[in-house]
Amino acid sequence: MNLILLGMPGSGKGTVASWLQEKYLYRQISTGDLLREERKVGTQLGKQVEVIMNEGKLVSDEMIIELVKKHIKTVGFKGVVFDGFPRTVFQAKSLDETTNIDQVIFLKVSEKIVVDRLLNRSDDSGQRREDDNERVIKERIKVYMENTQPLIDHYEKKCLLTTLDGGVSIENVRNKVKEVIESL
Ligand code: B4P
């Protein structure tokens, strides 16, 4: 069973996807994490995407689709949970051609909440991401509205979309997601 998590930057896609991987054995494919890993290792792709990511723009569809292909392994897992992918209609159509999607969960959160979350986010060692500053967050939200929001319509037409309130506590969101996947 394959799932997609859709939502604004900071809507909690990564938080839910890593929990689904740990608890329900879904393989998490987070394109954001994969790109950050390429940057950390210093690959050619990592160098190419650095400025794009720091400015909150989208990496090219071709690069992202290649990256996903490289990492999509389902052996030993219940299925895949895509987090941060697809982000454009082109990416969604390309995924439609290769992978059966069983459910798309849209985490609906207000702009104010996501801005607050991203401005307060840091990792376990207290490090902050370069794209989590007010100027770039605004740009990421704009990019989301223009490029990713149309996917809601795309998956609604396919009768695959479930909308959940992502503005509540992490535990509440998890419970709602659990209900959805257990009903499939
Ligand atoms: P991503 O890494 O996907 O970043 P994100 O959208 O900001 O994160 P997410 O929604 O997963 O939020 P999280 O759970 O962490 O992308 C970064 C960049 O990579 C993009 O800007 C782009 O340049 C590039 N990119 C990635 N994928 C691409 C693609 N397909 N095509 C092109 N370019 C691509 O949650 C955020 C914070 O909120 C955390 O601190 C968390 O603890 C907190 N939180 C989560 N849920 C909460 C809740 N319910 N209550 C309170 N706090 C909560």
mmCIF file of C-alpha atoms and ligand atoms in Angstrom:
data_model
loop_
_atom_site.group_PDB
_atom_site.id
_atom_site.type_symbol
_atom_site.label_atom_id
_atom_site.label_comp_id
_atom_site.label_asym_id
_atom_site.label_seq_id
_atom_site.Cartn_x
_atom_site.Cartn_y
_atom_site.Cartn_z
ATOM 1 C CA MET A 1 0.000 0.000 0.000
ATOM 2 C CA ASN A 2 1.488 3.340 -1.057
ATOM 3 C CA LEU A 3 0.680 6.711 0.494
ATOM 4 C CA ILE A 4 1.384 10.349 -0.283
ATOM 5 C CA LEU A 5 1.484 13.097 2.344
ATOM 6 C CA LEU A 6 0.569 16.474 0.940
ATOM 7 C CA GLY A 7 0.707 19.852 2.648
ATOM 8 C CA MET A 8 2.438 23.197 3.020
ATOM 9 C CA PRO A 9 6.058 23.382 4.141
ATOM 10 C CA GLY A 10 5.946 22.713 7.875
ATOM 11 C CA SER A 11 2.556 21.024 7.759
ATOM 12 C CA GLY A 12 4.054 17.955 9.431
ATOM 13 C CA LYS A 13 4.636 15.645 6.452
ATOM 14 C CA GLY A 14 8.104 14.621 7.615
ATOM 15 C CA THR A 15 6.944 14.184 11.207
ATOM 16 C CA VAL A 16 4.123 11.833 10.182
ATOM 17 C CA ALA A 17 6.176 9.967 7.557
ATOM 18 C CA SER A 18 9.034 9.098 9.914
ATOM 19 C CA TRP A 19 6.495 7.828 12.468
ATOM 20 C CA LEU A 20 4.819 5.682 9.765
ATOM 21 C CA GLN A 21 8.209 4.234 8.878
ATOM 22 C CA GLU A 22 9.053 3.418 12.494
ATOM 23 C CA LYS A 23 5.697 2.181 13.657
ATOM 24 C CA TYR A 24 4.034 0.755 10.540
ATOM 25 C CA LEU A 25 7.026 -0.252 8.397
ATOM 26 C CA TYR A 26 6.321 2.080 5.510
ATOM 27 C CA ARG A 27 9.407 3.105 3.613
ATOM 28 C CA GLN A 28 9.678 6.903 3.948
ATOM 29 C CA ILE A 29 10.737 8.667 0.766
ATOM 30 C CA SER A 30 11.365 12.277 1.713
ATOM 31 C CA THR A 31 12.793 14.166 -1.261
ATOM 32 C CA GLY A 32 13.817 17.016 1.062
ATOM 33 C CA ASP A 33 15.846 14.626 3.262
ATOM 34 C CA LEU A 34 17.347 12.886 0.212
ATOM 35 C CA LEU A 35 18.457 16.233 -1.231
ATOM 36 C CA ARG A 36 19.928 17.343 2.122
ATOM 37 C CA GLU A 37 21.839 14.038 2.254
ATOM 38 C CA GLU A 38 23.260 14.658 -1.261
ATOM 39 C CA ARG A 39 24.401 18.107 -0.080
ATOM 40 C CA LYS A 40 25.981 16.705 3.062
ATOM 41 C CA VAL A 41 27.941 14.081 1.132
ATOM 42 C CA GLY A 42 28.887 16.744 -1.443
ATOM 43 C CA THR A 43 27.707 14.948 -4.604
ATOM 44 C CA GLN A 44 27.357 16.814 -7.897
ATOM 45 C CA LEU A 45 23.570 16.867 -7.414
ATOM 46 C CA GLY A 46 24.044 18.179 -3.880
ATOM 47 C CA LYS A 47 26.145 21.083 -5.171
ATOM 48 C CA GLN A 48 23.653 21.857 -7.935
ATOM 49 C CA VAL A 49 20.655 22.105 -5.584
ATOM 50 C CA GLU A 50 22.224 24.073 -2.738
ATOM 51 C CA VAL A 51 21.293 27.586 -3.921
ATOM 52 C CA ILE A 52 17.854 26.477 -5.152
ATOM 53 C CA MET A 53 16.971 24.990 -1.761
ATOM 54 C CA ASN A 54 18.371 27.883 0.243
ATOM 55 C CA GLU A 55 16.168 30.235 -1.795
ATOM 56 C CA GLY A 56 13.055 28.074 -1.269
ATOM 57 C CA LYS A 57 12.625 27.314 -4.990
ATOM 58 C CA LEU A 58 11.855 23.906 -6.454
ATOM 59 C CA VAL A 59 14.566 21.600 -7.715
ATOM 60 C CA SER A 60 13.925 20.539 -11.348
ATOM 61 C CA ASP A 61 11.364 17.800 -11.958
ATOM 62 C CA GLU A 62 13.940 15.712 -13.872
ATOM 63 C CA MET A 63 16.434 15.701 -10.976
ATOM 64 C CA ILE A 64 13.733 14.845 -8.436
ATOM 65 C CA ILE A 65 12.249 12.013 -10.509
ATOM 66 C CA GLU A 66 15.737 10.491 -10.982
ATOM 67 C CA LEU A 67 16.396 10.763 -7.253
ATOM 68 C CA VAL A 68 13.108 9.069 -6.322
ATOM 69 C CA LYS A 69 13.747 6.229 -8.812
ATOM 70 C CA LYS A 70 17.118 5.621 -7.202
ATOM 71 C CA HIS A 71 15.645 5.253 -3.711
ATOM 72 C CA ILE A 72 12.323 3.552 -4.238
ATOM 73 C CA LYS A 73 12.796 0.152 -2.659
ATOM 74 C CA THR A 74 9.853 -1.655 -1.131
ATOM 75 C CA VAL A 75 11.321 -5.044 -0.201
ATOM 76 C CA GLY A 76 10.730 -5.644 3.500
ATOM 77 C CA PHE A 77 8.274 -2.753 3.766
ATOM 78 C CA LYS A 78 4.487 -2.537 3.723
ATOM 79 C CA GLY A 79 4.703 0.115 1.034
ATOM 80 C CA VAL A 80 6.022 3.612 0.504
ATOM 81 C CA VAL A 81 5.050 6.873 2.160
ATOM 82 C CA PHE A 82 6.018 9.798 -0.066
ATOM 83 C CA ASP A 83 6.781 12.960 1.901
ATOM 84 C CA GLY A 84 7.417 16.147 -0.078
ATOM 85 C CA PHE A 85 6.936 14.328 -3.386
ATOM 86 C CA PRO A 86 5.198 14.940 -5.738
ATOM 87 C CA ARG A 87 5.325 18.726 -5.546
ATOM 88 C CA THR A 88 4.284 19.562 -9.118
ATOM 89 C CA VAL A 89 1.626 18.235 -11.482
ATOM 90 C CA PHE A 90 4.459 16.957 -13.718
ATOM 91 C CA GLN A 91 5.923 14.938 -10.811
ATOM 92 C CA ALA A 92 2.451 13.593 -9.935
ATOM 93 C CA LYS A 93 1.780 12.458 -13.499
ATOM 94 C CA SER A 94 5.156 10.793 -13.671
ATOM 95 C CA LEU A 95 4.430 8.954 -10.404
ATOM 96 C CA ASP A 96 0.975 7.929 -11.714
ATOM 97 C CA GLU A 97 2.707 6.122 -14.590
ATOM 98 C CA THR A 98 4.963 4.009 -12.397
ATOM 99 C CA THR A 99 3.366 3.545 -8.976
ATOM 100 C CA ASN A 100 -0.044 2.620 -7.673
ATOM 101 C CA ILE A 101 -1.119 5.141 -5.039
ATOM 102 C CA ASP A 102 -3.716 3.950 -2.526
ATOM 103 C CA GLN A 103 -4.254 7.120 -0.492
ATOM 104 C CA VAL A 104 -3.251 10.765 -0.382
ATOM 105 C CA ILE A 105 -3.432 12.483 2.988
ATOM 106 C CA PHE A 106 -3.586 16.265 2.868
ATOM 107 C CA LEU A 107 -2.457 17.890 6.121
ATOM 108 C CA LYS A 108 -4.331 21.187 6.142
ATOM 109 C CA VAL A 109 -2.647 23.856 8.246
ATOM 110 C CA SER A 110 -2.925 27.652 8.264
ATOM 111 C CA GLU A 111 -0.088 29.817 6.993
ATOM 112 C CA LYS A 112 0.335 31.377 10.428
ATOM 113 C CA ILE A 113 0.865 27.997 12.117
ATOM 114 C CA VAL A 114 3.416 26.786 9.572
ATOM 115 C CA VAL A 115 5.410 30.021 9.776
ATOM 116 C CA ASP A 116 5.525 29.721 13.596
ATOM 117 C CA ARG A 117 6.579 26.064 13.422
ATOM 118 C CA LEU A 118 9.340 26.622 10.879
ATOM 119 C CA LEU A 119 10.709 29.660 12.717
ATOM 120 C CA ASN A 120 10.958 27.513 15.852
ATOM 121 C CA ARG A 121 12.315 24.339 14.235
ATOM 122 C CA SER A 122 15.755 22.970 15.048
ATOM 123 C CA ASP A 123 17.223 19.467 14.906
ATOM 124 C CA ASP A 124 18.352 17.306 17.865
ATOM 125 C CA SER A 125 21.667 19.161 18.072
ATOM 126 C CA GLY A 126 19.980 22.575 17.974
ATOM 127 C CA GLN A 127 20.988 23.244 14.346
ATOM 128 C CA ARG A 128 18.599 25.343 12.255
ATOM 129 C CA ARG A 129 17.977 24.872 8.546
ATOM 130 C CA GLU A 130 19.111 27.699 6.268
ATOM 131 C CA ASP A 131 15.706 27.789 4.531
ATOM 132 C CA ASP A 132 13.836 28.254 7.823
ATOM 133 C CA ASN A 133 14.007 32.049 7.896
ATOM 134 C CA GLU A 134 11.103 34.429 7.381
ATOM 135 C CA ARG A 135 12.015 35.548 3.844
ATOM 136 C CA VAL A 136 12.568 32.040 2.492
ATOM 137 C CA ILE A 137 9.554 30.587 4.324
ATOM 138 C CA LYS A 138 7.357 33.170 2.550
ATOM 139 C CA GLU A 139 8.869 32.118 -0.772
ATOM 140 C CA ARG A 140 8.341 28.402 -0.010
ATOM 141 C CA ILE A 141 4.690 29.065 0.774
ATOM 142 C CA LYS A 142 4.301 31.028 -2.483
ATOM 143 C CA VAL A 143 5.956 28.203 -4.439
ATOM 144 C CA TYR A 144 3.660 25.714 -2.684
ATOM 145 C CA MET A 145 0.511 27.713 -3.612
ATOM 146 C CA GLU A 146 1.551 27.965 -7.253
ATOM 147 C CA ASN A 147 2.969 24.498 -7.876
ATOM 148 C CA THR A 148 1.780 22.027 -5.246
ATOM 149 C CA GLN A 149 -1.714 23.169 -4.302
ATOM 150 C CA PRO A 150 -3.090 22.061 -7.727
ATOM 151 C CA LEU A 151 -2.282 18.482 -6.669
ATOM 152 C CA ILE A 152 -5.203 18.591 -4.231
ATOM 153 C CA ASP A 153 -7.504 18.801 -7.223
ATOM 154 C CA HIS A 154 -5.507 16.162 -9.114
ATOM 155 C CA TYR A 155 -5.955 13.560 -6.353
ATOM 156 C CA GLU A 156 -9.497 14.623 -5.465
ATOM 157 C CA LYS A 157 -10.536 13.818 -9.034
ATOM 158 C CA LYS A 158 -8.993 10.375 -8.604
ATOM 159 C CA CYS A 159 -10.998 9.942 -5.345
ATOM 160 C CA LEU A 160 -7.777 9.358 -3.397
ATOM 161 C CA LEU A 161 -7.745 12.432 -1.155
ATOM 162 C CA THR A 162 -8.424 12.586 2.574
ATOM 163 C CA THR A 163 -8.078 15.990 4.246
ATOM 164 C CA LEU A 164 -6.996 16.088 7.893
ATOM 165 C CA ASP A 165 -6.549 19.014 10.249
ATOM 166 C CA GLY A 166 -2.745 19.228 10.586
ATOM 167 C CA GLY A 167 -2.952 22.221 12.938
ATOM 168 C CA VAL A 168 -3.555 20.105 16.038
ATOM 169 C CA SER A 169 -1.004 18.297 18.265
ATOM 170 C CA ILE A 170 1.359 15.693 16.773
ATOM 171 C CA GLU A 171 -0.412 12.960 18.728
ATOM 172 C CA ASN A 172 -3.798 14.030 17.411
ATOM 173 C CA VAL A 173 -2.540 14.098 13.845
ATOM 174 C CA ARG A 174 -1.031 10.613 14.271
ATOM 175 C CA ASN A 175 -4.323 9.247 15.600
ATOM 176 C CA LYS A 176 -6.207 10.629 12.621
ATOM 177 C CA VAL A 177 -3.651 9.228 10.175
ATOM 178 C CA LYS A 178 -3.854 5.870 11.946
ATOM 179 C CA GLU A 179 -7.629 5.824 11.472
ATOM 180 C CA VAL A 180 -7.211 6.537 7.764
ATOM 181 C CA ILE A 181 -4.629 3.826 7.100
ATOM 182 C CA GLU A 182 -6.456 1.257 9.195
ATOM 183 C CA SER A 183 -9.617 1.879 7.169
ATOM 184 C CA LEU A 184 -7.897 1.104 3.846
HETATM 185 P P1 B4P B 1 11.182 19.563 2.694
HETATM 186 O O1 B4P B 1 12.295 18.914 3.359
HETATM 187 O O2 B4P B 1 10.119 18.686 2.095
HETATM 188 O O3 B4P B 1 10.589 20.585 3.795
HETATM 189 P P2 B4P B 1 9.239 20.955 4.471
HETATM 190 O O4 B4P B 1 8.119 20.930 3.465
HETATM 191 O O5 B4P B 1 9.566 22.256 5.074
HETATM 192 O O6 B4P B 1 8.896 19.975 5.702
HETATM 193 P P3 B4P B 1 7.634 19.191 6.343
HETATM 194 O O7 B4P B 1 6.277 19.578 5.836
HETATM 195 O O8 B4P B 1 7.998 17.761 6.176
HETATM 196 O O9 B4P B 1 7.580 19.638 7.855
HETATM 197 P P4 B4P B 1 8.011 18.876 9.208
HETATM 198 O O10 B4P B 1 7.266 17.599 9.402
HETATM 199 O O11 B4P B 1 9.480 18.830 9.225
HETATM 200 O O12 B4P B 1 11.708 20.487 1.478
HETATM 201 C C1 B4P B 1 12.826 21.376 1.546
HETATM 202 C C2 B4P B 1 13.248 21.888 0.128
HETATM 203 O O13 B4P B 1 13.691 20.772 -0.717
HETATM 204 C C3 B4P B 1 12.171 22.541 -0.728
HETATM 205 O O14 B4P B 1 12.000 23.903 -0.398
HETATM 206 C C4 B4P B 1 12.734 22.334 -2.168
HETATM 207 O O15 B4P B 1 13.743 23.253 -2.458
HETATM 208 C C5 B4P B 1 13.363 20.959 -2.101
HETATM 209 N N1 B4P B 1 12.451 19.862 -2.519
HETATM 210 C C6 B4P B 1 12.049 18.829 -1.724
HETATM 211 N N2 B4P B 1 11.225 18.002 -2.409
HETATM 212 C C7 B4P B 1 11.109 18.521 -3.662
HETATM 213 C C8 B4P B 1 10.357 18.126 -4.823
HETATM 214 N N3 B4P B 1 9.578 17.035 -4.850
HETATM 215 N N4 B4P B 1 10.449 18.886 -5.968
HETATM 216 C C9 B4P B 1 11.239 19.967 -5.979
HETATM 217 N N5 B4P B 1 11.960 20.405 -4.912
HETATM 218 C C10 B4P B 1 11.901 19.692 -3.766
HETATM 219 O O16 B4P B 1 7.445 19.848 10.321
HETATM 220 C C11 B4P B 1 7.945 21.137 10.529
HETATM 221 C C12 B4P B 1 8.030 21.478 12.011
HETATM 222 O O17 B4P B 1 6.751 21.434 12.628
HETATM 223 C C13 B4P B 1 8.903 20.524 12.816
HETATM 224 O O18 B4P B 1 9.652 21.285 13.713
HETATM 225 C C14 B4P B 1 7.912 19.637 13.574
HETATM 226 O O19 B4P B 1 8.409 19.188 14.821
HETATM 227 C C15 B4P B 1 6.762 20.570 13.781
HETATM 228 N N6 B4P B 1 5.475 19.876 13.762
HETATM 229 C C16 B4P B 1 5.069 18.953 12.847
HETATM 230 N N7 B4P B 1 3.803 18.555 13.104
HETATM 231 C C17 B4P B 1 3.390 19.287 14.207
HETATM 232 C C18 B4P B 1 2.159 19.355 14.957
HETATM 233 N N8 B4P B 1 1.081 18.608 14.641
HETATM 234 N N9 B4P B 1 2.086 20.215 16.011
HETATM 235 C C19 B4P B 1 3.152 20.975 16.340
HETATM 236 N N10 B4P B 1 4.340 20.955 15.680
HETATM 237 C C20 B4P B 1 4.452 20.122 14.620
#
